[in-house]
CSV table of C-alpha atoms and ligand atoms in Angstrom, one decimal:
chain,number,residue,atom,x,y,z
A,104,UNK,CA,-22.9,-86.9,24.8
A,105,UNK,CA,-23.9,-83.8,26.8
A,106,UNK,CA,-27.4,-82.5,27.6
A,107,UNK,CA,-29.1,-80.9,24.6
A,108,UNK,CA,-26.5,-82.3,22.2
A,109,UNK,CA,-27.8,-81.5,18.7
A,110,UNK,CA,-26.4,-84.8,17.3
A,111,UNK,CA,-29.7,-86.4,18.5
A,112,UNK,CA,-31.8,-83.9,16.4
A,113,UNK,CA,-33.0,-84.7,12.8
A,114,UNK,CA,-30.8,-84.5,9.7
A,115,UNK,CA,-31.9,-83.5,6.2
A,116,UNK,CA,-30.8,-84.2,2.7
A,117,UNK,CA,-30.8,-80.8,0.9
A,118,UNK,CA,-31.2,-82.4,-2.5
A,119,UNK,CA,-34.5,-84.1,-1.4
A,120,UNK,CA,-35.8,-81.5,1.1
A,121,UNK,CA,-34.4,-78.0,0.8
A,122,UNK,CA,-34.6,-76.3,4.3
A,123,UNK,CA,-33.6,-72.7,4.4
A,124,UNK,CA,-32.7,-70.6,7.5
A,125,UNK,CA,-31.8,-66.9,7.9
A,126,UNK,CA,-29.8,-66.1,10.9
A,127,UNK,CA,-28.5,-62.7,12.0
A,128,UNK,CA,-25.1,-62.6,13.6
A,129,UNK,CA,-23.9,-66.1,12.7
A,130,UNK,CA,-20.3,-65.0,12.3
A,131,UNK,CA,-19.3,-65.2,15.9
A,132,UNK,CA,-20.0,-66.5,19.4
A,133,UNK,CA,-23.2,-68.6,19.8
A,134,UNK,CA,-24.4,-67.9,16.3
A,135,UNK,CA,-21.2,-69.4,14.8
A,136,UNK,CA,-22.0,-72.8,16.4
A,137,UNK,CA,-25.7,-72.5,15.6
A,138,UNK,CA,-24.7,-72.2,11.9
A,139,UNK,CA,-22.1,-75.0,12.2
A,140,UNK,CA,-24.7,-77.5,13.4
A,141,UNK,CA,-27.4,-76.4,11.0
A,142,UNK,CA,-24.9,-76.8,8.2
A,143,UNK,CA,-24.0,-80.3,9.5
A,144,UNK,CA,-27.8,-81.1,9.6
A,145,UNK,CA,-28.2,-80.2,5.9
A,146,UNK,CA,-29.6,-76.7,6.2
A,147,UNK,CA,-29.0,-73.9,3.6
A,148,UNK,CA,-28.1,-71.1,6.0
A,149,UNK,CA,-28.0,-67.4,5.1
A,150,UNK,CA,-25.7,-65.6,7.5
A,151,UNK,CA,-27.0,-62.0,7.8
A,152,UNK,CA,-24.1,-59.7,8.8
A,153,UNK,CA,-22.7,-56.2,8.5
A,154,UNK,CA,-19.2,-57.2,7.4
A,155,UNK,CA,-18.8,-59.4,4.3
A,156,UNK,CA,-15.2,-60.1,5.4
A,157,UNK,CA,-16.1,-61.3,8.9
A,158,UNK,CA,-19.0,-63.4,7.6
A,159,UNK,CA,-17.0,-65.0,4.7
A,160,UNK,CA,-14.1,-65.7,7.1
A,161,UNK,CA,-16.6,-67.5,9.4
A,162,UNK,CA,-18.2,-69.4,6.5
A,163,UNK,CA,-14.7,-70.7,5.5
A,164,UNK,CA,-13.9,-71.7,9.1
A,165,UNK,CA,-17.3,-73.4,9.6
A,166,UNK,CA,-16.9,-75.4,6.5
A,167,UNK,CA,-13.4,-76.5,7.6
A,168,UNK,CA,-14.7,-77.4,11.0
A,169,UNK,CA,-17.6,-79.4,9.5
A,170,UNK,CA,-15.2,-81.4,7.3
A,171,UNK,CA,-12.9,-82.1,10.3
A,172,UNK,CA,-15.8,-83.3,12.5
A,173,UNK,CA,-17.2,-85.5,9.7
A,174,UNK,CA,-13.7,-87.1,9.2
A,175,UNK,CA,-14.0,-88.6,12.7
A,176,UNK,CA,-17.1,-90.6,11.6
A,177,UNK,CA,-17.2,-93.8,9.6
A,178,UNK,CA,-19.1,-93.8,6.3
A,179,UNK,CA,-21.8,-95.9,8.0
A,180,UNK,CA,-22.2,-93.3,10.7
A,181,UNK,CA,-22.4,-90.5,8.0
A,182,UNK,CA,-25.1,-92.4,6.2
A,183,UNK,CA,-28.1,-90.0,6.1
A,184,UNK,CA,-26.1,-87.0,7.1
A,185,UNK,CA,-25.5,-84.4,4.4
A,186,UNK,CA,-23.9,-80.9,4.5
A,187,UNK,CA,-26.1,-78.0,3.6
A,188,UNK,CA,-24.8,-74.7,2.2
A,189,UNK,CA,-23.8,-71.3,3.7
A,190,UNK,CA,-24.4,-67.9,2.1
A,191,UNK,CA,-23.7,-64.3,3.1
A,192,UNK,CA,-26.4,-61.7,3.1
A,193,UNK,CA,-25.6,-58.1,4.1
A,194,UNK,CA,-27.6,-56.6,6.9
A,195,UNK,CA,-26.8,-53.9,9.4
A,196,UNK,CA,-29.3,-53.9,12.3
A,197,UNK,CA,-28.3,-50.4,13.2
A,198,UNK,CA,-29.9,-49.2,10.0
A,199,UNK,CA,-33.5,-50.0,9.2
A,200,UNK,CA,-32.9,-49.2,5.5
A,201,UNK,CA,-30.3,-52.0,5.5
A,202,UNK,CA,-32.8,-54.4,7.2
A,203,UNK,CA,-35.5,-53.6,4.6
A,204,UNK,CA,-33.0,-54.0,1.8
A,205,UNK,CA,-31.9,-57.4,3.2
A,206,UNK,CA,-35.5,-58.6,3.3
A,207,UNK,CA,-35.9,-57.6,-0.4
A,208,UNK,CA,-32.6,-59.2,-1.4
A,209,UNK,CA,-33.6,-62.4,0.4
A,210,UNK,CA,-36.9,-62.5,-1.3
A,211,UNK,CA,-35.2,-62.2,-4.7
A,212,UNK,CA,-33.0,-65.2,-3.9
A,213,UNK,CA,-35.4,-67.6,-2.2
A,214,UNK,CA,-39.1,-68.4,-2.7
A,215,UNK,CA,-39.4,-70.1,0.7
A,216,UNK,CA,-38.0,-69.7,4.2
A,217,UNK,CA,-38.3,-72.3,6.9
A,218,UNK,CA,-36.5,-70.7,9.9
A,219,UNK,CA,-35.5,-67.2,11.0
A,220,UNK,CA,-33.1,-67.0,13.9
A,221,UNK,CA,-33.0,-63.5,15.4
A,222,UNK,CA,-29.6,-64.1,17.1
A,223,UNK,CA,-27.5,-60.9,16.7
A,224,UNK,CA,-27.2,-58.7,19.7
A,225,UNK,CA,-25.3,-56.0,21.5
A,226,UNK,CA,-25.0,-55.6,25.3
A,227,UNK,CA,-23.7,-53.1,27.8
A,228,UNK,CA,-23.4,-50.3,25.2
A,229,UNK,CA,-23.2,-46.7,26.4
A,230,UNK,CA,-26.4,-44.8,25.7
A,231,UNK,CA,-26.6,-43.6,22.1
A,232,UNK,CA,-29.2,-43.3,19.3
A,233,UNK,CA,-29.1,-45.0,16.0
A,234,UNK,CA,-29.6,-43.1,12.7
A,235,UNK,CA,-33.2,-44.2,12.9
A,236,UNK,CA,-33.5,-42.5,16.3
A,237,UNK,CA,-33.9,-45.6,18.5
A,238,UNK,CA,-31.8,-46.4,21.5
A,239,UNK,CA,-29.0,-48.6,20.1
A,240,UNK,CA,-29.6,-51.8,22.2
A,241,UNK,CA,-33.4,-51.6,21.5
A,242,UNK,CA,-32.9,-51.3,17.7
A,243,UNK,CA,-30.2,-54.0,17.3
A,244,UNK,CA,-31.7,-56.5,19.7
A,245,UNK,CA,-35.3,-56.0,19.0
A,246,UNK,CA,-36.7,-53.3,16.6
A,247,UNK,CA,-34.7,-54.5,13.5
A,248,UNK,CA,-35.5,-58.1,14.2
A,249,UNK,CA,-39.2,-57.2,14.5
A,250,UNK,CA,-39.1,-55.5,11.1
A,251,UNK,CA,-37.0,-58.2,9.4
A,252,UNK,CA,-39.2,-61.1,10.7
A,253,UNK,CA,-42.4,-59.3,9.7
A,254,UNK,CA,-41.0,-58.6,6.2
A,255,UNK,CA,-40.2,-62.3,5.7
A,256,UNK,CA,-43.4,-63.7,7.1
A,257,UNK,CA,-44.9,-64.2,3.6
A,258,UNK,CA,-42.0,-66.5,2.8
A,259,UNK,CA,-42.3,-68.4,6.0
A,260,UNK,CA,-46.0,-68.8,5.4
A,261,UNK,CA,-45.4,-70.0,1.8
A,262,UNK,CA,-44.5,-73.5,3.2
A,263,UNK,CA,-47.2,-76.0,2.7
A,264,UNK,CA,-45.4,-79.1,4.1
A,265,UNK,CA,-43.0,-77.9,6.9
A,266,UNK,CA,-44.0,-75.9,9.9
A,267,UNK,CA,-41.9,-72.7,9.8
A,268,UNK,CA,-40.1,-71.5,12.9
A,269,UNK,CA,-38.9,-68.2,14.3
A,270,UNK,CA,-36.4,-68.1,17.2
A,271,UNK,CA,-35.4,-65.0,19.2
A,272,UNK,CA,-32.2,-64.9,21.3
A,273,UNK,CA,-33.3,-63.2,24.4
A,274,UNK,CA,-31.5,-63.4,27.7
A,275,UNK,CA,-31.9,-64.1,31.4
A,276,UNK,CA,-31.1,-60.4,31.5
A,277,UNK,CA,-34.7,-59.7,30.5
A,278,UNK,CA,-35.5,-60.0,34.2
A,279,UNK,CA,-33.8,-56.6,34.6
A,280,UNK,CA,-37.0,-55.0,33.2
A,281,UNK,CA,-39.1,-55.8,36.3
A,282,UNK,CA,-42.0,-53.5,35.6
A,283,UNK,CA,-44.0,-53.0,32.3
A,284,UNK,CA,-42.6,-49.8,31.0
A,285,UNK,CA,-43.2,-48.4,27.5
A,286,UNK,CA,-40.5,-49.3,24.9
A,287,UNK,CA,-39.8,-45.7,24.3
A,288,UNK,CA,-38.4,-45.4,27.9
A,289,UNK,CA,-34.8,-44.3,27.5
A,290,UNK,CA,-33.1,-45.0,30.8
A,291,UNK,CA,-30.5,-42.5,29.6
A,292,UNK,CA,-29.0,-41.9,33.0
A,293,UNK,CA,-25.5,-42.4,34.3
A,294,UNK,CA,-23.5,-44.4,35.2
A,295,UNK,CA,-23.7,-46.6,32.1
A,296,UNK,CA,-22.5,-49.6,34.1
A,297,UNK,CA,-25.9,-49.6,35.9
A,298,UNK,CA,-28.4,-48.1,33.4
A,299,UNK,CA,-27.2,-50.0,30.4
A,300,UNK,CA,-28.6,-53.2,31.9
A,301,UNK,CA,-32.1,-51.7,32.1
A,302,UNK,CA,-31.9,-50.9,28.4
A,303,UNK,CA,-30.7,-54.4,27.6
A,304,UNK,CA,-33.5,-55.9,29.8
A,305,UNK,CA,-36.1,-53.8,28.1
A,306,UNK,CA,-35.0,-54.9,24.6
A,307,UNK,CA,-34.8,-58.6,25.6
A,308,UNK,CA,-38.2,-58.5,27.3
A,309,UNK,CA,-39.7,-57.0,24.1
A,310,UNK,CA,-38.2,-59.9,22.1
A,311,UNK,CA,-39.9,-62.5,24.3
A,312,UNK,CA,-43.2,-60.6,24.0
A,313,UNK,CA,-42.7,-60.4,20.2
A,314,UNK,CA,-42.4,-64.2,20.0
A,315,UNK,CA,-45.5,-64.7,22.2
A,316,UNK,CA,-47.5,-62.2,20.2
A,317,UNK,CA,-46.4,-63.7,16.9
A,318,UNK,CA,-47.4,-67.2,18.0
A,319,UNK,CA,-50.9,-65.8,18.8
A,320,UNK,CA,-51.3,-63.8,15.6
A,321,UNK,CA,-49.7,-66.4,13.3
A,322,UNK,CA,-50.6,-69.7,14.9
A,323,UNK,CA,-49.1,-71.7,11.9
A,324,UNK,CA,-45.6,-70.6,12.8
A,325,UNK,CA,-43.7,-72.0,15.7
A,326,UNK,CA,-42.2,-69.1,17.7
A,327,UNK,CA,-39.7,-69.4,20.6
A,328,UNK,CA,-37.5,-67.2,22.7
A,329,UNK,CA,-34.3,-68.5,24.2
A,330,UNK,CA,-31.8,-67.8,26.9
A,331,UNK,CA,-28.6,-69.5,25.6
A,332,UNK,CA,-26.9,-69.7,29.0
A,333,UNK,CA,-24.0,-67.7,30.4
A,334,UNK,CA,-21.6,-67.8,27.5
A,335,UNK,CA,-18.6,-65.7,28.6
A,336,UNK,CA,-16.2,-66.1,25.7
A,337,UNK,CA,-18.2,-64.4,23.0
A,338,UNK,CA,-17.7,-60.8,21.8
A,339,UNK,CA,-20.9,-59.7,23.7
A,340,UNK,CA,-18.8,-58.7,26.7
A,341,UNK,CA,-16.2,-56.7,24.7
A,342,UNK,CA,-17.5,-53.3,25.7
A,343,UNK,CA,-16.3,-54.0,29.3
A,344,UNK,CA,-13.3,-56.2,28.5
A,345,UNK,CA,-11.9,-53.5,26.1
A,346,UNK,CA,-12.1,-50.7,28.7
A,347,UNK,CA,-8.6,-49.2,29.3
A,348,UNK,CA,-7.0,-50.4,32.6
A,349,UNK,CA,-10.1,-52.1,34.2
A,350,UNK,CA,-10.9,-54.1,31.1
A,351,UNK,CA,-8.6,-56.9,32.2
A,352,UNK,CA,-10.3,-57.1,35.6
A,353,UNK,CA,-13.7,-57.5,33.9
A,354,UNK,CA,-12.2,-60.2,31.7
A,355,UNK,CA,-10.9,-62.1,34.8
A,356,UNK,CA,-14.3,-61.7,36.5
A,357,UNK,CA,-16.1,-63.0,33.4
A,358,UNK,CA,-13.8,-66.0,33.2
A,359,UNK,CA,-14.3,-66.9,36.8
A,360,UNK,CA,-18.1,-66.4,36.5
A,361,UNK,CA,-18.2,-68.5,33.3
A,362,UNK,CA,-16.1,-71.3,34.9
A,363,UNK,CA,-18.6,-71.6,37.7
A,364,UNK,CA,-21.9,-70.8,36.0
A,365,UNK,CA,-21.3,-70.8,32.3
A,366,UNK,CA,-21.4,-73.0,29.3
A,367,UNK,CA,-19.2,-73.1,26.2
A,368,UNK,CA,-19.9,-71.1,23.1
A,369,UNK,CA,-21.0,-74.3,21.4
A,370,UNK,CA,-23.3,-75.4,24.3
A,371,UNK,CA,-24.7,-71.8,24.0
A,372,UNK,CA,-26.2,-72.8,20.7
A,373,UNK,CA,-28.0,-75.9,22.0
A,374,UNK,CA,-31.2,-74.2,23.1
A,375,UNK,CA,-31.6,-72.4,19.7
A,376,UNK,CA,-30.9,-75.7,17.9
A,377,UNK,CA,-33.5,-77.5,19.8
A,378,UNK,CA,-36.0,-74.8,18.9
A,379,UNK,CA,-35.1,-75.1,15.2
A,380,UNK,CA,-34.7,-78.8,14.8
A,381,UNK,CA,-36.7,-80.7,17.5
A,382,UNK,CA,-39.7,-82.6,16.1
A,383,UNK,CA,-41.0,-82.9,19.6
A,384,UNK,CA,-42.0,-79.3,19.7
A,385,UNK,CA,-45.5,-78.7,18.3
A,386,UNK,CA,-47.8,-75.8,17.5
A,387,UNK,CA,-50.5,-77.3,19.8
A,388,UNK,CA,-48.3,-77.6,22.9
A,389,UNK,CA,-45.3,-75.4,22.6
A,390,UNK,CA,-45.9,-72.3,20.6
A,391,UNK,CA,-44.5,-69.1,22.2
A,392,UNK,CA,-42.5,-71.0,24.8
A,393,UNK,CA,-39.2,-69.8,26.4
A,394,UNK,CA,-36.2,-72.2,26.6
A,395,UNK,CA,-33.1,-71.6,28.8
A,396,UNK,CA,-29.6,-73.0,29.0
A,397,UNK,CA,-29.2,-76.3,27.1
A,398,UNK,CA,-32.8,-76.2,25.9
A,399,UNK,CA,-34.5,-76.6,29.2
A,400,UNK,CA,-38.0,-75.2,29.2
A,401,UNK,CA,-38.4,-72.2,31.5
A,402,UNK,CA,-40.7,-69.4,32.5
A,403,UNK,CA,-39.8,-65.8,31.6
A,404,UNK,CA,-40.6,-62.9,33.8
A,405,UNK,CA,-44.1,-61.7,34.6
A,406,UNK,CA,-43.6,-58.6,32.3
A,407,UNK,CA,-42.4,-60.8,29.4
A,408,UNK,CA,-45.5,-63.1,29.9
A,409,UNK,CA,-48.0,-60.2,30.0
A,410,UNK,CA,-50.3,-60.4,27.0
A,411,UNK,CA,-51.6,-56.9,27.4
A,412,UNK,CA,-48.2,-55.4,27.7
A,413,UNK,CA,-47.0,-57.5,24.7
A,414,UNK,CA,-49.9,-56.1,22.7
A,415,UNK,CA,-49.0,-52.5,23.7
A,416,UNK,CA,-45.4,-53.0,22.7
A,417,UNK,CA,-46.3,-54.5,19.4
A,418,UNK,CA,-48.6,-51.5,18.6
A,419,UNK,CA,-45.8,-49.1,19.8
A,420,UNK,CA,-43.3,-50.8,17.5
A,421,UNK,CA,-45.6,-50.7,14.4
A,422,UNK,CA,-46.4,-47.1,15.0
A,423,UNK,CA,-42.7,-46.1,15.4
A,424,UNK,CA,-41.8,-48.0,12.3
A,425,UNK,CA,-44.7,-46.3,10.4
A,426,UNK,CA,-43.4,-42.9,11.5
A,427,UNK,CA,-40.1,-43.7,9.9
A,428,UNK,CA,-41.7,-44.9,6.7
A,429,UNK,CA,-41.7,-48.7,7.3
A,430,UNK,CA,-44.9,-50.7,7.0
A,431,UNK,CA,-45.0,-54.4,7.8
A,432,UNK,CA,-46.2,-55.5,4.4
B,791,NAP,N1,-23.1,-64.7,25.6
B,791,NAP,C1,-24.1,-64.7,26.5
B,791,NAP,O1,-23.8,-65.1,27.7
B,791,NAP,C2,-25.5,-64.4,26.2
B,791,NAP,C3,-26.4,-64.5,27.2
B,791,NAP,C4,-27.8,-64.3,27.0
B,791,NAP,C5,-28.1,-63.9,25.7
B,791,NAP,N2,-27.2,-63.8,24.7
B,791,NAP,C6,-27.7,-63.3,23.4
B,791,NAP,O2,-27.2,-64.2,22.4
B,791,NAP,C7,-27.0,-63.6,21.2
B,791,NAP,C8,-25.6,-63.9,20.6
B,791,NAP,O3,-24.7,-63.3,21.4
B,791,NAP,P1,-23.1,-63.8,21.5
B,791,NAP,O4,-22.8,-64.0,22.9
B,791,NAP,O5,-22.9,-64.9,20.6
B,791,NAP,O6,-22.4,-62.4,21.1
B,791,NAP,P2,-21.4,-62.1,19.9
B,791,NAP,O7,-20.3,-63.0,19.8
B,791,NAP,O8,-21.0,-60.6,20.2
B,791,NAP,O9,-22.3,-62.2,18.6
B,791,NAP,C9,-23.2,-61.1,18.3
B,791,NAP,C10,-23.4,-61.2,16.8
B,791,NAP,O10,-24.3,-60.1,16.5
B,791,NAP,C11,-23.8,-59.4,15.4
B,791,NAP,N3,-24.2,-58.0,15.4
B,791,NAP,C12,-24.0,-57.1,16.3
B,791,NAP,N4,-24.4,-55.9,15.9
B,791,NAP,C13,-24.9,-56.0,14.6
B,791,NAP,C14,-25.5,-55.2,13.7
B,791,NAP,N5,-25.6,-53.9,13.9
B,791,NAP,N6,-25.8,-55.7,12.5
B,791,NAP,C15,-25.7,-57.0,12.2
B,791,NAP,N7,-25.1,-57.9,13.1
B,791,NAP,C16,-24.8,-57.4,14.3
B,791,NAP,C17,-22.3,-59.5,15.5
B,791,NAP,O11,-21.7,-59.2,14.3
B,791,NAP,P3,-20.3,-58.4,14.2
B,791,NAP,O12,-19.2,-59.4,14.2
B,791,NAP,O13,-20.4,-57.6,12.9
B,791,NAP,O14,-20.3,-57.4,15.4
B,791,NAP,C18,-22.1,-60.9,16.0
B,791,NAP,O15,-22.2,-61.8,14.8
B,791,NAP,C19,-27.2,-62.1,21.5
B,791,NAP,O16,-28.5,-61.7,21.1
B,791,NAP,C20,-27.1,-62.0,23.0
B,791,NAP,O17,-27.8,-60.9,23.5
B,791,NAP,C21,-25.9,-64.1,24.9
């Protein structure tokens, strides 16, 4: 059994205790294994994605994998372990209207929500703006998750017996934002191969600050940020690996890097799973914490920890959403 193995975490019987999770980007990479384990642990998981086909293909594959894994256990070992359920919910984080619509749709289908996992992300994208006029990495990685989470807070807070949780997939890449700059900073310089990392770092820093601010403003919700580890075989690196001619060199580099420093796609889910399932994490001792590879507690950067900068970024995000016609309630 490897470090952080989710087999050690609690299991639930959905017919006795219905636990509901909403995850963005659960159809590939780290999210795929996060969903697999939550399903094996009895969770009802809504997979928020922009492609029904990709999500439904993933749901089918996850269900098959779960059956195959369970077939290796005896009925005694399976005692107390129940499968949950998996559902598709359309959301495109590039479009705030779609995010808003997904929150409304979710509220029409569920009266309570126990966990939100803000997992979806993009990295290394060339500079461009979304239709909502945000830089693309900032919106997908952070702004849309900020809106989604805030819209679903009433459902999280509707729980009277279970402490609800919010997990944000940040990255060690957040250290690439070494000084407290405003979220509106564009870093729209060339070459992309350098400045794209500042944009990614800015968004992932904002995500950590978001979890820390939410933990302070909503102290009955457990909020965590996570660096999943270097997980080199996900689609996250596809902008570089699909480049003509040099894409193959990037792929070889990522494979070597991953072999030395990385973890598998499945191990990449362990930190998130600890934040969702561990009963050892408490509101009193752990709210707002940051966990790194395999669920090891860690310290984010000075900027990510700054309360005053986190407050400024929260206010900036609310104001920018308001300008576009989105309020938090
Ligand atoms: N891999 C690593 O080494 C690493 C390291 C640090 C942090 N992270 C973070 O971990 C998270 C998961 O990454 P991953 O490595 O598993 O990458 P991945 O395989 O590329 O998964 C990303 C997921 O996000 C979804 N997504 C992207 N844009 C979206 C949009 N506009 N609307 C809805 N969903 C969208 C993707 O859906 P589609 O299939 O529709 O594109 C996919 O399901 C990301 O937040 C990433 O920044 C990863």
